[in-house]
Amino acid sequence: SRYGKVFSYTAIGYNQGIKAEGEEYTTVANIYENPDDELITAVGIFAYSPGQQVEVEIYTNVFDANPTSGTLASAMSITADNCGYAVYDLENTVSLNGGEAFSVVLKYGNDGTDEWGVEFGIVPVEGPAFDFEMDVQYNFYFTSAKGQSYGMRNGEWYDLSEESSAEQFGDSEVLNNVFMKVLTKRKG
């Protein structure tokens, strides 16, 4: 198969979007622990708008709960063709060793709007718990752990599992995890 393993912290997707107002990018990241020897071959991201520019950076040997503390192993630019979720193959695969922490950093360009007036730079996150009712009552509860997802404001990383981080993005409740997927295959 084309992909083997999927790294993701979001079970059902996202509930809200965040934006780093006044900055060139809304920058977010996830840090993952890799148990096996793998090759990162693609990333799956969501864009609210066609034309959204996203810079993707992958770091290996990440440490100290800092998504950019390791070695920059891959970088590429994406322009979303449509709104919604899409998978993008990396221009250069990234080799991971078992037990190695790695991060994926996404920089959503904040400049402008799409043809319908939707602002660029909005990044999907799980957000707080919510209820949804049709014929049946549904309750959605999102959880995140310290050290999984981060957002950047003014050059500083904030752990999105902490309620105080929400204030950096104009919110008052825990934002939980960033909606992204990392697709790998086994080495060899």
Coordinates of N, CA and C in Angstrom, one line a residue:
S1 N 0.8 -1.2 0.0 CA 0.0 0.0 0.0 C 0.9 1.2 0.0
R2 N 0.3 2.3 -0.4 CA 1.0 3.6 -0.5 C 1.5 4.1 0.8
Y3 N 0.6 4.0 1.9 CA 1.0 4.5 3.2 C 0.8 3.3 4.2
G4 N 1.5 3.3 5.2 CA 1.4 2.3 6.3 C 0.7 2.8 7.5
K5 N 1.4 3.7 8.2 CA 1.0 4.2 9.5 C 0.5 5.7 9.3
V6 N -0.5 6.0 10.2 CA -1.0 7.4 10.2 C -0.8 7.9 11.6
F7 N 0.0 9.0 11.7 CA 0.1 9.7 13.0 C -0.9 10.8 13.1
S8 N -1.7 10.9 14.1 CA -2.7 11.9 14.3 C -3.1 11.9 15.8
Y9 N -3.5 13.1 16.3 CA -4.1 13.2 17.6 C -5.6 13.5 17.6
T10 N -6.1 13.7 16.4 CA -7.5 14.1 16.3 C -8.3 12.9 15.8
A11 N -9.3 12.5 16.6 CA -10.1 11.3 16.3 C -11.2 11.6 15.2
I12 N -11.9 12.8 15.4 CA -13.0 13.1 14.5 C -12.8 14.4 13.7
G13 N -11.6 15.0 13.8 CA -11.4 16.2 13.0 C -11.2 17.4 13.9
Y14 N -12.1 18.4 13.6 CA -11.9 19.7 14.2 C -13.3 20.2 14.6
N15 N -13.3 21.2 15.5 CA -14.5 21.9 15.9 C -14.4 23.4 15.8
Q16 N -13.2 23.9 15.6 CA -13.1 25.4 15.5 C -11.8 25.7 14.8
G17 N -11.6 27.0 14.5 CA -10.3 27.4 13.8 C -9.7 28.5 14.7
I18 N -8.4 28.6 14.6 CA -7.7 29.7 15.3 C -6.8 30.4 14.3
K19 N -6.6 31.7 14.6 CA -5.7 32.5 13.8 C -4.9 33.4 14.6
A20 N -3.6 33.6 14.2 CA -2.7 34.4 14.9 C -2.8 35.8 14.3
E21 N -3.8 36.6 14.8 CA -4.0 37.9 14.3 C -2.8 38.8 14.4
G22 N -2.5 39.6 13.3 CA -1.4 40.5 13.4 C -0.1 39.9 13.0
E23 N 0.0 38.6 12.7 CA 1.2 38.0 12.4 C 1.2 37.5 10.9
E24 N 2.3 37.3 10.3 CA 2.4 36.9 8.9 C 1.8 35.5 8.7
Y25 N 2.0 34.6 9.7 CA 1.5 33.2 9.7 C 0.8 32.9 10.9
T26 N -0.1 31.9 10.8 CA -0.6 31.2 12.0 C 0.2 29.9 12.0
T27 N 1.1 29.7 12.9 CA 2.0 28.6 13.0 C 1.6 27.7 14.1
V28 N 1.5 26.4 13.7 CA 1.1 25.3 14.6 C 2.0 24.1 14.4
A29 N 2.0 23.2 15.4 CA 2.9 22.0 15.3 C 2.3 20.9 16.1
N30 N 2.6 19.7 15.7 CA 2.4 18.5 16.5 C 3.8 17.8 16.7
I31 N 4.0 17.3 17.9 CA 5.2 16.4 18.1 C 4.7 15.0 18.3
Y32 N 5.4 14.1 17.7 CA 5.0 12.7 17.7 C 6.2 11.9 18.2
E33 N 6.0 10.8 18.9 CA 7.0 9.8 19.2 C 6.8 8.6 18.2
N34 N 7.9 8.3 17.5 CA 7.9 7.3 16.5 C 8.5 6.0 17.1
P35 N 7.7 4.9 17.1 CA 8.2 3.6 17.7 C 9.0 2.8 16.8
D36 N 8.9 3.0 15.4 CA 9.5 2.1 14.5 C 10.3 2.9 13.5
D37 N 11.1 2.2 12.7 CA 11.9 2.8 11.6 C 10.8 3.1 10.4
E38 N 10.7 4.3 10.1 CA 9.6 4.7 9.2 C 10.2 5.8 8.2
L39 N 9.5 6.0 7.1 CA 9.7 7.1 6.2 C 8.4 7.9 6.1
I40 N 8.5 9.2 6.4 CA 7.4 10.1 6.3 C 7.3 10.4 4.8
T41 N 6.1 10.1 4.2 CA 5.9 10.3 2.8 C 4.9 11.4 2.4
A42 N 4.0 11.7 3.4 CA 3.0 12.7 3.1 C 2.4 13.3 4.3
V43 N 1.7 14.4 4.2 CA 1.0 15.0 5.3 C -0.4 15.3 4.8
G44 N -1.3 15.2 5.7 CA -2.7 15.5 5.4 C -3.1 16.8 6.2
I45 N -3.6 17.8 5.6 CA -4.0 19.0 6.2 C -5.3 19.5 5.7
F46 N -5.9 20.4 6.5 CA -7.2 21.0 6.1 C -7.0 22.5 5.8
A47 N -7.6 22.9 4.8 CA -7.6 24.4 4.4 C -9.1 24.8 4.4
Y48 N -9.3 26.0 5.0 CA -10.7 26.5 5.0 C -11.0 27.2 3.6
S49 N -9.9 27.5 2.9 CA -10.1 28.3 1.6 C -9.2 27.7 0.5
P50 N -9.8 27.7 -0.7 CA -8.9 27.4 -1.8 C -7.9 28.6 -2.0
G51 N -6.6 28.3 -2.3 CA -5.6 29.3 -2.4 C -4.8 29.5 -1.2
Q52 N -5.2 28.8 -0.1 CA -4.5 28.9 1.2 C -3.1 28.5 1.0
Q53 N -2.1 29.3 1.4 CA -0.7 29.0 1.3 C -0.3 28.3 2.7
V54 N 0.4 27.2 2.6 CA 0.8 26.5 3.8 C 2.3 26.1 3.7
E55 N 3.1 26.5 4.6 CA 4.5 26.0 4.6 C 4.6 24.8 5.5
V56 N 5.2 23.7 5.1 CA 5.3 22.5 5.9 C 6.7 22.3 6.2
E57 N 7.0 22.1 7.5 CA 8.4 21.8 7.9 C 8.3 20.6 8.8
I58 N 9.3 19.6 8.6 CA 9.4 18.4 9.4 C 10.7 18.4 10.1
Y59 N 10.7 18.3 11.4 CA 11.9 18.3 12.2 C 12.1 16.9 12.8
T60 N 13.3 16.4 12.8 CA 13.6 15.1 13.5 C 14.5 15.4 14.7
N61 N 14.5 14.4 15.6 CA 15.3 14.5 16.9 C 14.8 15.7 17.7
V62 N 13.5 15.9 17.8 CA 13.0 17.0 18.6 C 13.1 16.7 20.1
F63 N 13.4 17.8 20.8 CA 13.6 17.7 22.3 C 13.0 18.9 23.0
D64 N 12.9 18.8 24.3 CA 12.5 19.9 25.2 C 11.1 20.5 24.8
A65 N 10.2 19.7 24.3 CA 8.8 20.2 24.0 C 8.9 21.4 23.1
N66 N 9.8 21.4 22.2 CA 10.0 22.6 21.3 C 9.9 22.0 19.9
P67 N 8.9 22.2 19.1 CA 8.7 21.6 17.8 C 9.8 21.9 16.8
T68 N 10.6 23.0 17.0 CA 11.6 23.4 16.1 C 13.0 23.2 16.7
S69 N 13.1 22.4 17.7 CA 14.4 22.2 18.4 C 15.3 21.2 17.7
G70 N 14.7 20.3 16.9 CA 15.5 19.3 16.2 C 16.2 19.8 14.9
T71 N 16.4 18.8 14.0 CA 17.0 19.1 12.7 C 15.9 19.2 11.7
L72 N 15.9 20.3 10.9 CA 15.0 20.5 9.8 C 15.3 19.5 8.7
A73 N 14.4 18.5 8.5 CA 14.7 17.4 7.6 C 13.9 17.6 6.2
S74 N 12.9 18.4 6.2 CA 12.1 18.6 5.0 C 11.3 19.9 5.1
A75 N 11.2 20.6 4.0 CA 10.4 21.8 4.0 C 9.8 21.9 2.6
M76 N 8.5 22.3 2.5 CA 7.9 22.5 1.2 C 6.7 23.5 1.4
S77 N 6.3 24.0 0.2 CA 5.2 25.0 0.2 C 4.0 24.3 -0.5
I78 N 2.8 24.5 0.0 CA 1.6 24.0 -0.5 C 0.6 25.1 -0.8
T79 N -0.1 25.0 -1.9 CA -1.2 25.9 -2.1 C -2.5 25.0 -2.3
A80 N -3.4 25.2 -1.4 CA -4.6 24.4 -1.4 C -5.4 24.7 -2.7
D81 N -5.8 23.6 -3.4 CA -6.6 23.8 -4.6 C -8.1 24.0 -4.2
N82 N -8.5 23.4 -3.1 CA -9.9 23.5 -2.7 C -9.9 23.7 -1.2
C83 N -11.1 24.0 -0.7 CA -11.3 23.9 0.8 C -11.5 22.5 1.2
G84 N -11.1 22.2 2.4 CA -11.3 20.8 2.9 C -10.0 20.1 3.2
Y85 N -10.1 18.8 3.4 CA -8.9 18.0 3.8 C -8.3 17.5 2.5
A86 N -6.9 17.5 2.5 CA -6.2 16.9 1.3 C -4.9 16.3 1.8
V87 N -4.4 15.3 1.1 CA -3.1 14.7 1.4 C -2.1 15.2 0.4
Y88 N -0.9 15.6 0.9 CA 0.1 16.1 0.0 C 1.4 15.3 0.2
D89 N 1.9 14.7 -0.9 CA 3.1 13.9 -0.9 C 4.3 14.9 -0.7
L90 N 5.2 14.5 0.2 CA 6.4 15.3 0.4 C 7.3 15.2 -0.8
E91 N 8.0 16.3 -1.1 CA 8.9 16.4 -2.2 C 10.1 15.5 -1.8
N92 N 10.5 15.4 -0.6 CA 11.6 14.6 -0.1 C 11.1 13.8 1.1
T93 N 11.1 12.5 1.1 CA 10.7 11.7 2.2 C 11.6 12.0 3.4
V94 N 11.2 11.7 4.6 CA 12.0 11.9 5.8 C 12.2 10.6 6.5
S95 N 13.4 10.2 6.7 CA 13.7 8.9 7.4 C 13.7 9.1 8.9
L96 N 13.0 8.2 9.6 CA 12.9 8.2 11.1 C 13.4 6.9 11.6
N97 N 14.1 7.0 12.7 CA 14.5 5.9 13.5 C 13.6 5.6 14.6
G98 N 13.4 4.3 15.0 CA 12.5 4.0 16.1 C 12.9 4.7 17.4
G99 N 12.0 5.2 18.1 CA 12.2 5.9 19.4 C 12.5 7.4 19.2
E100 N 12.5 7.9 18.0 CA 12.8 9.2 17.7 C 11.6 10.1 17.7
A101 N 11.7 11.3 18.4 CA 10.6 12.3 18.4 C 10.8 13.1 17.1
F102 N 9.6 13.4 16.5 CA 9.7 14.3 15.3 C 8.5 15.3 15.4
S103 N 8.6 16.3 14.6 CA 7.5 17.3 14.6 C 7.1 17.7 13.2
V104 N 5.9 18.1 13.0 CA 5.4 18.7 11.8 C 4.9 20.1 12.1
V105 N 5.5 21.1 11.5 CA 5.2 22.5 11.7 C 4.5 23.0 10.5
L106 N 3.3 23.6 10.7 CA 2.5 24.1 9.6 C 2.4 25.6 9.8
K107 N 2.7 26.4 8.7 CA 2.6 27.8 8.7 C 1.6 28.2 7.7
Y108 N 0.4 28.6 8.2 CA -0.7 29.1 7.3 C -0.5 30.6 7.1
G109 N -0.4 30.9 5.8 CA -0.2 32.4 5.5 C -1.5 33.1 5.8
N110 N -1.3 34.3 6.5 CA -2.4 35.1 7.0 C -2.9 36.2 6.1
D111 N -2.2 36.4 4.9 CA -2.5 37.5 4.1 C -3.6 37.3 3.1
G112 N -4.7 38.1 3.3 CA -5.8 38.1 2.3 C -7.0 37.2 2.6
T113 N -7.8 37.2 1.6 CA -9.1 36.4 1.7 C -9.2 35.6 0.4
D114 N -10.1 34.6 0.5 CA -10.4 33.9 -0.8 C -11.5 34.6 -1.5
E115 N -12.0 34.1 -2.6 CA -12.9 34.7 -3.5 C -14.3 35.0 -2.8
W116 N -14.6 34.2 -1.7 CA -15.8 34.4 -1.0 C -15.6 35.2 0.3
G117 N -14.5 35.8 0.5 CA -14.2 36.6 1.6 C -13.8 35.9 2.9
V118 N -13.5 34.6 2.8 CA -13.0 33.9 4.0 C -11.5 34.2 4.2
E119 N -11.2 34.6 5.4 CA -9.8 35.0 5.7 C -8.8 33.8 5.5
F120 N -7.7 34.0 5.0 CA -6.6 33.1 5.0 C -6.0 33.0 6.4
G121 N -5.4 31.9 6.8 CA -4.6 31.8 8.0 C -5.4 31.1 9.1
I122 N -6.6 30.6 8.9 CA -7.3 29.9 9.9 C -6.9 28.5 10.0
V123 N -6.5 28.0 11.1 CA -6.0 26.6 11.3 C -7.1 25.8 12.1
P124 N -7.4 24.6 11.7 CA -8.4 23.8 12.4 C -7.8 23.1 13.7
V125 N -8.5 23.3 14.8 CA -8.2 22.6 16.0 C -9.4 21.9 16.6
E126 N -9.2 21.0 17.5 CA -10.4 20.3 18.1 C -11.3 21.2 18.8
G127 N -10.7 22.1 19.6 CA -11.5 23.0 20.4 C -12.1 22.4 21.6
P128 N -13.0 23.1 22.3 CA -13.7 22.5 23.5 C -14.8 21.5 23.1
A129 N -15.3 20.8 24.2 CA -16.4 19.9 24.0 C -17.6 20.7 23.5
F130 N -18.5 19.9 22.8 CA -19.7 20.5 22.4 C -20.8 19.5 22.2
D131 N -22.0 19.9 22.2 CA -23.2 19.0 22.0 C -23.8 19.2 20.6
F132 N -24.3 18.2 20.0 CA -24.9 18.3 18.7 C -26.2 17.4 18.8
E133 N -27.3 18.0 18.3 CA -28.5 17.2 18.4 C -29.2 17.2 17.0
M134 N -29.6 16.0 16.6 CA -30.5 15.8 15.4 C -31.7 15.0 15.9
D135 N -31.7 13.7 15.6 CA -32.7 12.8 16.1 C -32.2 12.3 17.5
V136 N -30.9 12.4 17.7 CA -30.3 11.8 18.9 C -29.3 12.9 19.4
Q137 N -29.1 12.9 20.7 CA -28.2 13.9 21.3 C -26.8 13.3 21.2
Y138 N -25.8 14.0 20.6 CA -24.4 13.6 20.6 C -23.6 14.6 21.4
N139 N -22.7 14.0 22.2 CA -21.8 14.8 23.0 C -20.4 14.6 22.5
F140 N -19.6 15.6 22.2 CA -18.3 15.4 21.7 C -17.3 16.0 22.8
Y141 N -16.4 15.2 23.2 CA -15.4 15.6 24.2 C -14.0 15.3 23.7
F142 N -13.3 16.4 23.6 CA -11.9 16.3 23.0 C -10.9 16.3 24.2
T143 N -9.9 15.6 24.0 CA -8.8 15.6 25.1 C -7.5 15.7 24.4
S144 N -6.6 16.3 25.1 CA -5.2 16.4 24.6 C -4.3 16.2 25.8
A145 N -3.1 15.9 25.5 CA -2.1 15.8 26.5 C -0.9 16.8 26.3
K146 N -0.3 17.1 27.4 CA 0.8 18.1 27.3 C 1.9 17.5 26.4
G147 N 2.4 18.4 25.5 CA 3.5 18.0 24.6 C 3.0 17.4 23.2
Q148 N 1.7 17.5 22.9 CA 1.2 17.0 21.6 C 1.1 18.1 20.6
S149 N 0.3 19.1 20.9 CA 0.1 20.2 19.9 C 0.4 21.6 20.4
Y150 N 0.9 22.4 19.5 CA 1.4 23.7 19.9 C 0.9 24.8 18.9
G151 N 0.8 26.0 19.4 CA 0.6 27.2 18.5 C 1.6 28.2 18.9
M152 N 2.0 29.0 17.9 CA 3.1 30.0 18.1 C 2.4 31.4 18.1
R153 N 2.9 32.2 19.0 CA 2.5 33.6 19.0 C 3.8 34.4 19.4
N154 N 4.1 35.4 18.5 CA 5.2 36.3 18.8 C 6.5 35.5 19.0
G155 N 6.7 34.5 18.2 CA 7.9 33.7 18.3 C 8.0 32.7 19.4
E156 N 7.0 32.6 20.2 CA 7.0 31.6 21.4 C 5.9 30.5 21.2
W157 N 6.3 29.3 21.5 CA 5.4 28.1 21.4 C 4.6 28.1 22.6
Y158 N 3.3 27.8 22.4 CA 2.3 27.5 23.5 C 1.7 26.2 23.4
D159 N 1.7 25.4 24.4 CA 1.1 24.1 24.4 C -0.5 24.2 24.4
L160 N -1.1 23.7 23.4 CA -2.5 23.9 23.2 C -3.4 23.1 24.2
S161 N -2.8 22.2 25.0 CA -3.5 21.5 26.0 C -3.8 22.3 27.2
E162 N -3.1 23.5 27.3 CA -3.2 24.3 28.5 C -4.2 25.5 28.2
E163 N -5.1 25.7 29.1 CA -6.1 26.7 28.9 C -5.6 28.1 28.7
S164 N -4.4 28.4 29.4 CA -3.8 29.7 29.2 C -3.4 30.0 27.8
S165 N -3.1 28.9 27.0 CA -2.7 29.1 25.6 C -3.8 29.6 24.7
A166 N -5.1 29.3 25.1 CA -6.2 29.7 24.3 C -6.3 31.2 24.2
E167 N -5.9 31.9 25.3 CA -5.9 33.4 25.3 C -5.0 34.0 24.2
Q168 N -4.0 33.3 23.8 CA -3.1 33.8 22.8 C -3.8 33.9 21.4
F169 N -4.9 33.1 21.3 CA -5.6 33.1 20.0 C -7.0 33.6 20.2
G170 N -7.2 34.4 21.3 CA -8.5 35.1 21.5 C -9.6 34.2 21.9
D171 N -9.3 33.1 22.6 CA -10.3 32.1 23.1 C -10.1 31.9 24.6
S172 N -11.1 31.3 25.2 CA -11.1 31.1 26.6 C -11.1 29.7 27.1
E173 N -11.3 28.7 26.2 CA -11.3 27.3 26.5 C -10.1 26.6 25.8
V174 N -9.8 25.4 26.4 CA -8.7 24.6 25.9 C -8.9 24.4 24.4
L175 N -7.9 24.6 23.6 CA -8.0 24.4 22.1 C -7.7 22.9 21.7
N176 N -7.1 22.2 22.6 CA -6.7 20.8 22.3 C -5.8 20.6 21.1
N177 N -6.0 19.6 20.3 CA -5.0 19.3 19.3 C -5.3 19.9 17.9
V178 N -4.2 20.1 17.2 CA -4.2 20.6 15.8 C -4.6 19.4 14.9
F179 N -5.5 19.8 13.9 CA -6.0 18.8 12.9 C -4.9 18.6 11.8
M180 N -4.2 17.6 11.8 CA -3.2 17.2 10.8 C -3.0 15.7 10.9
K181 N -2.5 15.2 9.8 CA -2.1 13.7 9.8 C -0.8 13.6 9.1
V182 N 0.0 12.6 9.6 CA 1.3 12.4 9.0 C 1.3 10.9 8.5
L183 N 1.6 10.7 7.3 CA 1.5 9.4 6.7 C 2.9 8.8 6.4
T184 N 3.1 7.6 6.8 CA 4.4 7.0 6.7 C 4.3 5.6 6.1
K185 N 5.5 5.1 5.7 CA 5.6 3.7 5.4 C 6.9 3.1 6.0
R186 N 6.9 1.8 6.1 CA 8.1 1.2 6.7 C 9.3 1.4 5.8
K187 N 10.4 1.5 6.5 CA 11.7 1.5 5.7 C 12.0 0.2 5.1
G188 N 12.6 0.2 3.9 CA 13.0 -1.1 3.3 C 12.0 -1.8 2.5

